[in-house]
PDB file of C-alpha atoms in Angstrom:
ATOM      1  CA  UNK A 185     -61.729-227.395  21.068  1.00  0.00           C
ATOM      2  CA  UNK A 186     -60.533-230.222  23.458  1.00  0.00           C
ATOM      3  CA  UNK A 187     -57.500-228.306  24.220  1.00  0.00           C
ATOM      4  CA  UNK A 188     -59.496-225.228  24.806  1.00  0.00           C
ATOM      5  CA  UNK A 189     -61.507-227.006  27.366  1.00  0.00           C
ATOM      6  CA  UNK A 190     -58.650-228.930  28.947  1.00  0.00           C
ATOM      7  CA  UNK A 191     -57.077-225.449  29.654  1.00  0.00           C
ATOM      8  CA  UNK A 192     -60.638-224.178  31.090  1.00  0.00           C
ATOM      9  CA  UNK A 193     -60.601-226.708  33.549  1.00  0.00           C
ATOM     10  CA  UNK A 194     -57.371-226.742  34.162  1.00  0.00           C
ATOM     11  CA  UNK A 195     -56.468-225.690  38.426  1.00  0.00           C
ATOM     12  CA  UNK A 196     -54.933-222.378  39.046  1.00  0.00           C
ATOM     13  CA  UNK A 197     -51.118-223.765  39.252  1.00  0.00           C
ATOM     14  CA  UNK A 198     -51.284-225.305  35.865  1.00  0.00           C
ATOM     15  CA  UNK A 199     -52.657-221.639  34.759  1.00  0.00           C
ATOM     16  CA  UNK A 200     -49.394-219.856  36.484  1.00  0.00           C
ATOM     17  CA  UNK A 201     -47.297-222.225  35.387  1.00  0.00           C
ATOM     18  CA  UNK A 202     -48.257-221.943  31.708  1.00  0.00           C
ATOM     19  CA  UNK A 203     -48.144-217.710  31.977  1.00  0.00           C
ATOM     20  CA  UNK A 204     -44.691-218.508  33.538  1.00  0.00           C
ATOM     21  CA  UNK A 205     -43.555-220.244  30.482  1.00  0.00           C
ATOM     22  CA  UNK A 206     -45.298-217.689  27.757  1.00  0.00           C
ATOM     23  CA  UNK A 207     -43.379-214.942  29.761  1.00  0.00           C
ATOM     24  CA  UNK A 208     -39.655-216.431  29.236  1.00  0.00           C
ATOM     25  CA  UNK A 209     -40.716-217.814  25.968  1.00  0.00           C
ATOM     26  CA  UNK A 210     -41.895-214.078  24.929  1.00  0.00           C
ATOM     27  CA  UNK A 211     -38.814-212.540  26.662  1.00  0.00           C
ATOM     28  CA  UNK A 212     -37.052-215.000  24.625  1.00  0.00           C
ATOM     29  CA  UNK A 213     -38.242-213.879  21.592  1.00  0.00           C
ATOM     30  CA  UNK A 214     -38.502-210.783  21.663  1.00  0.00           C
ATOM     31  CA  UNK A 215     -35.197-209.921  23.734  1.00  0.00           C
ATOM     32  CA  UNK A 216     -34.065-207.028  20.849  1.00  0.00           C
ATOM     33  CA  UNK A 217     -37.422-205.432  21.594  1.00  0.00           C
ATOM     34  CA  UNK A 218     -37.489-205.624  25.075  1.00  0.00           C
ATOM     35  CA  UNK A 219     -33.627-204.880  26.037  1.00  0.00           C
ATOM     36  CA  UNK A 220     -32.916-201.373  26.272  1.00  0.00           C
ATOM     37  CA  UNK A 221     -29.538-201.692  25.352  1.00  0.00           C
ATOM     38  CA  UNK A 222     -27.242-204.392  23.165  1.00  0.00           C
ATOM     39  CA  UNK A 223     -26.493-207.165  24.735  1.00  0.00           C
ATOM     40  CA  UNK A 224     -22.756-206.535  25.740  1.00  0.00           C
ATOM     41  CA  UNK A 225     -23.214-202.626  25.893  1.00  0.00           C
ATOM     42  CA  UNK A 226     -21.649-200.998  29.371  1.00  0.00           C
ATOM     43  CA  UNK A 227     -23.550-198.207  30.269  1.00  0.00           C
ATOM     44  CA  UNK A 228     -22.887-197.499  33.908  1.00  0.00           C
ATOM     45  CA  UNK A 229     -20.995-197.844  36.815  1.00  0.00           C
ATOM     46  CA  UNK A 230     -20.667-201.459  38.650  1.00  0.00           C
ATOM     47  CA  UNK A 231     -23.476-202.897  40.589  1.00  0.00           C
ATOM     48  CA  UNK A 232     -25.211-199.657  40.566  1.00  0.00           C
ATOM     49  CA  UNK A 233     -29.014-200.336  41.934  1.00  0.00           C
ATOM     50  CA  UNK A 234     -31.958-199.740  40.303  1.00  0.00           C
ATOM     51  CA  UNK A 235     -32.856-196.605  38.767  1.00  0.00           C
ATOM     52  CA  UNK A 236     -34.557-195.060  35.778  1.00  0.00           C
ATOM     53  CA  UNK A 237     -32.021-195.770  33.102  1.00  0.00           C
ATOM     54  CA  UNK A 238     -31.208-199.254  34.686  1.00  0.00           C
ATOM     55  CA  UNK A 239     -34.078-200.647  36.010  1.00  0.00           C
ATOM     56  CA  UNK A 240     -32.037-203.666  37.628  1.00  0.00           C
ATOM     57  CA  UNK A 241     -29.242-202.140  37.892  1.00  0.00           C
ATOM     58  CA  UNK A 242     -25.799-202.743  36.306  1.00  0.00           C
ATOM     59  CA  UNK A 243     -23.737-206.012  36.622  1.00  0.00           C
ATOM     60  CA  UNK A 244     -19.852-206.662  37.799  1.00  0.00           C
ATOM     61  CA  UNK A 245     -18.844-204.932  34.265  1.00  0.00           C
ATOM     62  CA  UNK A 246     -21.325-201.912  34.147  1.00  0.00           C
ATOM     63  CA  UNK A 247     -24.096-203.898  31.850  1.00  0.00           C
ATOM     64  CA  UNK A 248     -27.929-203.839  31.997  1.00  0.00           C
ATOM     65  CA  UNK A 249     -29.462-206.226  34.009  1.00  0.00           C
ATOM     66  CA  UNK A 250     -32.468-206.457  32.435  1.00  0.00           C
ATOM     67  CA  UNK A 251     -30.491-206.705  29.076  1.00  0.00           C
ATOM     68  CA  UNK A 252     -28.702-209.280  30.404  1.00  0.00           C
ATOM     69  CA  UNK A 253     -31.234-210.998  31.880  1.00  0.00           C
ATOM     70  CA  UNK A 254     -33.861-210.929  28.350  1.00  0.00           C
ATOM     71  CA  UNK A 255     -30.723-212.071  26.291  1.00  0.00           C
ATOM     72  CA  UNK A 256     -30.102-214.535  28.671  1.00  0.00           C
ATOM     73  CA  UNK A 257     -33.265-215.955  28.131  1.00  0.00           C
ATOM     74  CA  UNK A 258     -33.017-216.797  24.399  1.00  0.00           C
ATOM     75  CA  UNK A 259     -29.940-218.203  24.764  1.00  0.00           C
ATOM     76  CA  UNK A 260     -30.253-220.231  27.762  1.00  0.00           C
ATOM     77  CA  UNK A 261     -33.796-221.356  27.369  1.00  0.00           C
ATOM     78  CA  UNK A 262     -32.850-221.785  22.813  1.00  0.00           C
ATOM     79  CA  UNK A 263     -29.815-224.489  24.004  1.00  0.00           C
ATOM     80  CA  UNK A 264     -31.617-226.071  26.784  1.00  0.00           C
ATOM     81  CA  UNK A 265     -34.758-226.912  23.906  1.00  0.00           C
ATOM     82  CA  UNK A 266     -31.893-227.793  21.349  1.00  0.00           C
ATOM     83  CA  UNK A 267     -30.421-230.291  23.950  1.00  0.00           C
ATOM     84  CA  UNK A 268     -33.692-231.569  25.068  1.00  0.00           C
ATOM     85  CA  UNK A 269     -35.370-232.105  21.215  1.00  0.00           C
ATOM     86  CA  UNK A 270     -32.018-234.000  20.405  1.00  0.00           C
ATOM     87  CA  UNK A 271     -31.539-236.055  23.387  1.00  0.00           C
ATOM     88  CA  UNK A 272     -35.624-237.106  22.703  1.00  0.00           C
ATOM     89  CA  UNK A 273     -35.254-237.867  19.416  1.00  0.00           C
ATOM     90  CA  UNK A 274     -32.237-240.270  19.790  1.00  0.00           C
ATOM     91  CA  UNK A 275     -33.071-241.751  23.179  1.00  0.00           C
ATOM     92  CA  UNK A 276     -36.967-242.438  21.679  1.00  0.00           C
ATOM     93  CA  UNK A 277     -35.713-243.850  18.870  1.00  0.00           C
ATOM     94  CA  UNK A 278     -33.039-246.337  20.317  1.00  0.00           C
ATOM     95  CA  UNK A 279     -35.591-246.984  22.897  1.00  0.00           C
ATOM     96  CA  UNK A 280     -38.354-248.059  19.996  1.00  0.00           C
ATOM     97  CA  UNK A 281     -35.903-249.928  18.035  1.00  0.00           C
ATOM     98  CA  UNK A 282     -35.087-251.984  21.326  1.00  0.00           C
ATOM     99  CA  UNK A 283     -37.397-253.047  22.727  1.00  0.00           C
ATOM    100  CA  UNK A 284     -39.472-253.517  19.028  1.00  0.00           C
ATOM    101  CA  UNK A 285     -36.169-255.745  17.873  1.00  0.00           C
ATOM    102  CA  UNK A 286     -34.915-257.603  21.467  1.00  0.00           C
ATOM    103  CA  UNK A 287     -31.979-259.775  20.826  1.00  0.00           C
ATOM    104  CA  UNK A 288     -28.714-258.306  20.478  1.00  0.00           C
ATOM    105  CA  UNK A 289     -30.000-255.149  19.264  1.00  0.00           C
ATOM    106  CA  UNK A 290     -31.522-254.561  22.648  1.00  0.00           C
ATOM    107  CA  UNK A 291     -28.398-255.588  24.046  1.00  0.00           C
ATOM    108  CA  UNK A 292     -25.830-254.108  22.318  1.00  0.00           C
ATOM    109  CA  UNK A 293     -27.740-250.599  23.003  1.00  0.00           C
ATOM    110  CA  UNK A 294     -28.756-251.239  26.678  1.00  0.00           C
ATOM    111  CA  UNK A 295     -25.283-252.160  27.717  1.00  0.00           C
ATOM    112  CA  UNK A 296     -23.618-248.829  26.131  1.00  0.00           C
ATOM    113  CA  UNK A 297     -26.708-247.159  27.989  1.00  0.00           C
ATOM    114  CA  UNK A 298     -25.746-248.543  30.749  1.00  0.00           C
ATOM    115  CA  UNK A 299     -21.677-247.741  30.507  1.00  0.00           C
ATOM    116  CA  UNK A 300     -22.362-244.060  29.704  1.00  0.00           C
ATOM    117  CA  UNK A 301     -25.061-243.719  32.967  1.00  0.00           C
ATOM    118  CA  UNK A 302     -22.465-245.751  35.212  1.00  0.00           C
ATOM    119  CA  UNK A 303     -20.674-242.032  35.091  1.00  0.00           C
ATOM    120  CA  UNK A 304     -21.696-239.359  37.812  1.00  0.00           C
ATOM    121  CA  UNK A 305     -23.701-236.885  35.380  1.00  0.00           C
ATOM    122  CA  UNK A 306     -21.517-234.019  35.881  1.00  0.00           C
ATOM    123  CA  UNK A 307     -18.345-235.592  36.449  1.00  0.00           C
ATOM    124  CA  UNK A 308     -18.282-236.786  33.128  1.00  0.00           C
ATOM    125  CA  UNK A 309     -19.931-233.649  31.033  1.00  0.00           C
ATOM    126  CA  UNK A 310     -16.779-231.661  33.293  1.00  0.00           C
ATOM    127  CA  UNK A 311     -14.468-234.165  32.000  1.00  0.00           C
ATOM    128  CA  UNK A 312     -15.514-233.775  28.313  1.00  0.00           C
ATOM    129  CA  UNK A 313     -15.539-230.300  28.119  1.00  0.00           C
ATOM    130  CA  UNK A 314     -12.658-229.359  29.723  1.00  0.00           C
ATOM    131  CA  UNK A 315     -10.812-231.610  27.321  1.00  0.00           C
ATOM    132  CA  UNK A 316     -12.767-230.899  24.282  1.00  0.00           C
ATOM    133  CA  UNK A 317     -13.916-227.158  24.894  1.00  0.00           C
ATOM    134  CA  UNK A 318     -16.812-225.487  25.872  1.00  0.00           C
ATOM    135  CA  UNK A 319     -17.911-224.231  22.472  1.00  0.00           C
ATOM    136  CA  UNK A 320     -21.911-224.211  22.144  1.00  0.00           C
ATOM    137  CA  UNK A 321     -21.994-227.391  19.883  1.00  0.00           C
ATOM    138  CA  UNK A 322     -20.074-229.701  21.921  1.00  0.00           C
ATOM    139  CA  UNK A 323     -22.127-228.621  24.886  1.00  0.00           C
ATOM    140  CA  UNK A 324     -25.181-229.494  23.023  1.00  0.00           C
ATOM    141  CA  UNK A 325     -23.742-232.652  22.407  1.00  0.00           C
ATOM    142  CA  UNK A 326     -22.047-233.650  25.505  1.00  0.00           C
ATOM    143  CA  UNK A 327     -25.661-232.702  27.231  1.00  0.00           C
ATOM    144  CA  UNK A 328     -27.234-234.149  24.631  1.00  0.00           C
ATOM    145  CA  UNK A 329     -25.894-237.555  24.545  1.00  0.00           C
ATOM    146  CA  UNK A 330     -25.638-237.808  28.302  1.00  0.00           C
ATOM    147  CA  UNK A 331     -29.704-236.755  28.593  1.00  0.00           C
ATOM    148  CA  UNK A 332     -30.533-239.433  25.624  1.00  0.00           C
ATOM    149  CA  UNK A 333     -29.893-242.547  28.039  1.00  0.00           C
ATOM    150  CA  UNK A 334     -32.730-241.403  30.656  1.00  0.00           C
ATOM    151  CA  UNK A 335     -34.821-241.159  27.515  1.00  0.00           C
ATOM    152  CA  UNK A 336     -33.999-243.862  26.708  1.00  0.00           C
ATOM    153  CA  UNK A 337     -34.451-245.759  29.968  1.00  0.00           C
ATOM    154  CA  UNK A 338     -38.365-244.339  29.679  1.00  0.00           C
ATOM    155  CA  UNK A 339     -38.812-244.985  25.668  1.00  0.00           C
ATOM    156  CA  UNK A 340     -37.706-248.795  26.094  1.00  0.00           C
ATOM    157  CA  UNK A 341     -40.081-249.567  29.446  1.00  0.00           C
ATOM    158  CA  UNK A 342     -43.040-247.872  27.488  1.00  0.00           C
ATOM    159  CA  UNK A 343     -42.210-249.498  24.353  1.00  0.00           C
ATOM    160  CA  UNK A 344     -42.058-252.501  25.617  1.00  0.00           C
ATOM    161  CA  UNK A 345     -45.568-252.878  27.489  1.00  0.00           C
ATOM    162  CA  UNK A 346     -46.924-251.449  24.251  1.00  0.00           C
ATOM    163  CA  UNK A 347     -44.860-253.592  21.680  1.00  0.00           C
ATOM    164  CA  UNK A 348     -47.311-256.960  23.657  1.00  0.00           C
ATOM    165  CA  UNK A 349     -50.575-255.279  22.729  1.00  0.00           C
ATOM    166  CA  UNK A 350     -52.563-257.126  20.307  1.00  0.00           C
ATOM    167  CA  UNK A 351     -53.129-254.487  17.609  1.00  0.00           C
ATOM    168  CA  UNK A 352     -49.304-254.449  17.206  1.00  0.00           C
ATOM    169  CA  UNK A 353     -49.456-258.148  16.298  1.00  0.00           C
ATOM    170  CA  UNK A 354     -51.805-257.342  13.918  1.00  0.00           C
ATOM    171  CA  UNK A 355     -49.905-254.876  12.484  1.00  0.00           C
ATOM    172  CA  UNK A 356     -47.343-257.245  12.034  1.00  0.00           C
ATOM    173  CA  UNK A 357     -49.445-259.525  10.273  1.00  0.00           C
ATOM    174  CA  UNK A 358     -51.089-257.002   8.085  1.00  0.00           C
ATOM    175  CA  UNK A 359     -47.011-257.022   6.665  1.00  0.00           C
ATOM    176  CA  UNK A 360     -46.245-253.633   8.294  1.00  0.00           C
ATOM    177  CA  UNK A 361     -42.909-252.507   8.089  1.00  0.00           C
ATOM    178  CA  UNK A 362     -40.787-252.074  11.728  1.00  0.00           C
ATOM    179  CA  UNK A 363     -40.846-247.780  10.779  1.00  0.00           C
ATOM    180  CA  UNK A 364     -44.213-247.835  10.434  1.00  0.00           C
ATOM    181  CA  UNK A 365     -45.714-249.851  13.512  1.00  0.00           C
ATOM    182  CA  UNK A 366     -42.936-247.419  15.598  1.00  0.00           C
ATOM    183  CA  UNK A 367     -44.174-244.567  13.873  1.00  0.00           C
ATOM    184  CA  UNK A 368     -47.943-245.206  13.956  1.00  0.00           C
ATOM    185  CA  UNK A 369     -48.474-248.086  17.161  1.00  0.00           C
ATOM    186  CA  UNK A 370     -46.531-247.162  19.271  1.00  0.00           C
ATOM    187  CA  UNK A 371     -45.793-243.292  19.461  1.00  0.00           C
ATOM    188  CA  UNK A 372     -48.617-242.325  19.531  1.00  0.00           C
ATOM    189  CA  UNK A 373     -50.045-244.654  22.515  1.00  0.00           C
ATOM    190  CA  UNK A 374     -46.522-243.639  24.185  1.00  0.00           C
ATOM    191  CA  UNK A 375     -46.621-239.991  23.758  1.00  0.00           C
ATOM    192  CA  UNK A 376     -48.384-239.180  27.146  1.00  0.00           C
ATOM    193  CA  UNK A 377     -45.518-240.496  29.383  1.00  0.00           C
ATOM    194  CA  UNK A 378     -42.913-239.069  27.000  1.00  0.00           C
ATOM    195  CA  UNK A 379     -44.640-235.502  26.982  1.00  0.00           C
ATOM    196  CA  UNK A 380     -44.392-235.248  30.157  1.00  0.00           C
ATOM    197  CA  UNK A 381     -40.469-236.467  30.874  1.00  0.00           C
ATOM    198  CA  UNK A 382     -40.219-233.980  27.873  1.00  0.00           C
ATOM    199  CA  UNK A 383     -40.966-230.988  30.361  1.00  0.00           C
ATOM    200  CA  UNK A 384     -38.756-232.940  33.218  1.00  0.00           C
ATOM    201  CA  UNK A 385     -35.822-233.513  31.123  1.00  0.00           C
ATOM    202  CA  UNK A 386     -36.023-229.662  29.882  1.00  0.00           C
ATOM    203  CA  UNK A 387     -35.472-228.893  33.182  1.00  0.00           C
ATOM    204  CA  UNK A 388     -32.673-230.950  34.022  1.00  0.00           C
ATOM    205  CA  UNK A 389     -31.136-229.097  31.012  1.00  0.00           C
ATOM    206  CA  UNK A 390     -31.665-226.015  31.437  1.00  0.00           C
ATOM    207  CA  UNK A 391     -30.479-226.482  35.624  1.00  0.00           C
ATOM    208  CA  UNK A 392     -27.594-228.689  34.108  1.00  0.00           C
ATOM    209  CA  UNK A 393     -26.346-225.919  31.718  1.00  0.00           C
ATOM    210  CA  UNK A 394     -26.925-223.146  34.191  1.00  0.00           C
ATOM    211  CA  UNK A 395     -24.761-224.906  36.798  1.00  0.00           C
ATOM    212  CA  UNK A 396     -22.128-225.738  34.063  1.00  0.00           C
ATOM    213  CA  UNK A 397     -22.117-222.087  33.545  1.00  0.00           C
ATOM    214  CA  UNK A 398     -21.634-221.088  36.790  1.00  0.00           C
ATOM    215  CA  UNK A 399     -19.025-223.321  37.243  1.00  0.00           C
ATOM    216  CA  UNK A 400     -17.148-221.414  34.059  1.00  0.00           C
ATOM    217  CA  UNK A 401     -17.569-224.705  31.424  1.00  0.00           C
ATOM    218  CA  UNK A 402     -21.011-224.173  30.329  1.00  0.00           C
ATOM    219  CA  UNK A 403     -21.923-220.744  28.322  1.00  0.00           C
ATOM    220  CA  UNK A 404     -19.119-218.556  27.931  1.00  0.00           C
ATOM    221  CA  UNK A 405     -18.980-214.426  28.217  1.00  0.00           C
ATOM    222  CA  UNK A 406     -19.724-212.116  26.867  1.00  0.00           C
ATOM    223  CA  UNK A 407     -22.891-213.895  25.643  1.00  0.00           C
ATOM    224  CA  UNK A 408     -25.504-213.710  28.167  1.00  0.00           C
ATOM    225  CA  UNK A 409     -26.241-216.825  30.390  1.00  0.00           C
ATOM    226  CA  UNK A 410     -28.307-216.808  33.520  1.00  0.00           C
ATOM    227  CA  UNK A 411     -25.837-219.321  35.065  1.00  0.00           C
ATOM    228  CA  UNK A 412     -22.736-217.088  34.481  1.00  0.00           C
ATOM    229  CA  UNK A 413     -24.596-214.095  35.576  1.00  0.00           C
ATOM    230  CA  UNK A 414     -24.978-215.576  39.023  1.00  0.00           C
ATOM    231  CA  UNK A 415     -21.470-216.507  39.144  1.00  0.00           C
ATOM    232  CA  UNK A 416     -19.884-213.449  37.889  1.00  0.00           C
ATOM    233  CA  UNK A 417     -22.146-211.210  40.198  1.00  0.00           C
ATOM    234  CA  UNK A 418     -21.900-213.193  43.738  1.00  0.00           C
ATOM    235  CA  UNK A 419     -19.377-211.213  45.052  1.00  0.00           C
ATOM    236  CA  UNK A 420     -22.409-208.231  45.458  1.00  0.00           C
ATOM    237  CA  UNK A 421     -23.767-210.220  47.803  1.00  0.00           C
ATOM    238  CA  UNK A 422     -20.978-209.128  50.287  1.00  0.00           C
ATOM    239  CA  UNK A 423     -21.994-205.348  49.664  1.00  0.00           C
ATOM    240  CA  UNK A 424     -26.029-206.343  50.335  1.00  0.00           C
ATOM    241  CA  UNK A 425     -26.660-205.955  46.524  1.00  0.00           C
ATOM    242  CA  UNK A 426     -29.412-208.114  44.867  1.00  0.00           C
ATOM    243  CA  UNK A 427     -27.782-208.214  41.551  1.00  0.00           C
ATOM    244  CA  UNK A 428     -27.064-211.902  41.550  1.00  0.00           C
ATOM    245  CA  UNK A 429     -30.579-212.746  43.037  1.00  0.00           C
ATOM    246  CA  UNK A 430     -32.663-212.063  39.129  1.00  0.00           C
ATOM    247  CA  UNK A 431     -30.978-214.552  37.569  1.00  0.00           C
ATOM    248  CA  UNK A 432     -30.858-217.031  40.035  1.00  0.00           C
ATOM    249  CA  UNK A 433     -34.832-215.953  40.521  1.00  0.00           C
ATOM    250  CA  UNK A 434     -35.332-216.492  36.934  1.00  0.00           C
ATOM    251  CA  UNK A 435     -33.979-219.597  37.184  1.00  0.00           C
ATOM    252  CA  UNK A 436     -36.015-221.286  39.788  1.00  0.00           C
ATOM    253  CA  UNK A 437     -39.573-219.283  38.855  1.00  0.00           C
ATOM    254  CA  UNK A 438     -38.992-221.242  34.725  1.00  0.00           C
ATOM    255  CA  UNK A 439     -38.266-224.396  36.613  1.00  0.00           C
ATOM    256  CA  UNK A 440     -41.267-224.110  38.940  1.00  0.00           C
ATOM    257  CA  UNK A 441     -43.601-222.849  35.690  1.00  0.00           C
ATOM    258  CA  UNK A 442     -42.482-225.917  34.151  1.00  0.00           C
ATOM    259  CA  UNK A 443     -42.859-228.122  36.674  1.00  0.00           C
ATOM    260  CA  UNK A 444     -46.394-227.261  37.671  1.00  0.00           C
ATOM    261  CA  UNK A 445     -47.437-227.922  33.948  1.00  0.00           C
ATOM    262  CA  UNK A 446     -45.643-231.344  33.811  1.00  0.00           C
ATOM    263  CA  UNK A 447     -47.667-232.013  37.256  1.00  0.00           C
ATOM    264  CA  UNK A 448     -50.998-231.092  35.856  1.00  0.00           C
ATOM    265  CA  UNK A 449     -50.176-232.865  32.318  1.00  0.00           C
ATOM    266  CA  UNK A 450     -49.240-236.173  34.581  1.00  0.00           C
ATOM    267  CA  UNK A 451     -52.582-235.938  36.470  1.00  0.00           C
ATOM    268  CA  UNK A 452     -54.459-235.448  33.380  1.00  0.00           C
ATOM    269  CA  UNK A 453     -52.620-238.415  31.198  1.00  0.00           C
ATOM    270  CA  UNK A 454     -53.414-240.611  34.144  1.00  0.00           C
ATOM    271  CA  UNK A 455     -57.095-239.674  34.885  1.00  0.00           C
ATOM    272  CA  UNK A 456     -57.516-240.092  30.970  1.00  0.00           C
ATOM    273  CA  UNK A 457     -55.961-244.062  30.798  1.00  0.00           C
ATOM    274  CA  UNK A 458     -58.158-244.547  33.866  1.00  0.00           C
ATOM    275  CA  UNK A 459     -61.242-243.580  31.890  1.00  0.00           C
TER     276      UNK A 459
END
């Protein structure tokens, strides 16, 4: 019921941004149903405009837009999640353990942190793959790893101003275990801040992967990828066609949907501490 009424109240950007989501997370899901054709299916002429049997037209190969676009979806928006619930999970939980243990265990984990972000973000995701390949799982764990240390960075700062609160002494007195007081202190109070990076960092992803794509080391053909798509279709810009501009569109209206929920969620954590 509190969620119910959080959403009732919630301003008219938070609103678009959410339908914005449900539409690519729908499109995601239910790509088979809503493509008209398979995914890698030619069915017409190059960069032919819209029409009744194409109703974006055809790409640089003769494919569906709209195909392309809806299985673009589920794949680009399924790896960017993938990356972003890994890189959470480890980054939270070396941040916890840090700043919950100091010492050398904050150290030792701040300092390798600190070697991996000392490396231009891209420079060194291009440098991986192109030496260890572009398949889907070493993306997800290149992106992966390299996302963890800004989680990280977050999890630690939070951790720490909770980890001085009196109820976590107590805890520790009461004999709880070091799982436990992360699992049940301090999550919980940190899960505001970390919900909302959550949305940031998704979006970092998913623009990450999309520009790794259209540089040719993110994604690769024939499955579907909004970053690719842009890249393989620019040259129909020089002819006036729109092709490239859907995905590129699709790319920035997901990023603005998510956005304007992380903005509303921020506002709302913060009015809520203030109470």
């Amino acid at each position: 019921m509190t969620a119910i009424k959080l959403l009732k109240k919630s301003p008219a950007s938070a609103r678009i941004g959410m339908i914005i989501i449900l539409l690519n997370l729908l499109a995601m899901i239910l790509a088979p149903v809503i493509a008209p054709y398979p995914e890698t299916a030619v069915v017409g002429d190059v960069w032919v405009t819209s029409s009744a049997e194409n109703l974006l037209g055809t790409d640089q190969l003769g494919r569906d837009m709209l195909t392309r676009l809806a299985y673009g979806a589920r794949n680009t928006i399924t790896i960017a999640l993938l990356i972003t619930l890994i890189s959470f999970t480890v980054g939270a939980a070396c941040g916890f353990l840090a700043a919950t243990l100091k010492g050398w265990t904050d150290q030792v984990i701040s300092r390798i942190v600190d070697i991996i972000m000392a490396f231009p973000t891209l420079i060194f995701a291009l440098m991986v793959l192109s030496v260890m390949g572009t398949a889907i799982p070493v993306l997800v764990v290149v992106i992966a790893i390299l996302d963890s240390t800004r989680v990280y960075r977050l999890a630690r700062a939070v951790a720490m101003d909770i980890e001085v609160m009196e109820f976590i002494e107590v805890a520790r007195l009461r004999g709880e275990k070091l799982w436990w007081i992360m699992r049940r202190e301090i999550l919980p109070n940190a899960m505001p801040p970390l919900i909302a990076e959550f949305g940031l960092r998704f979006c970092f992803v998913f623009l990450f992967i999309s520009a790794l794509s259209f540089l040719g080391l993110g994604i690769q053909p024939p499955t579907a990828d909004w970053g690719s798509m842009v890249r393989e279709n620019a040259g129909a810009i020089t002819f006036g066609i729109l092709t490239p501009l859907y995905p590129a569109a699709a790319i920035a209206v997901l990023t603005i949907g998510v956005n304007l929920v992380v903005d509303w969620f921020l506002h709302q954590s913060s009015r809520l501490r203030n109470h």
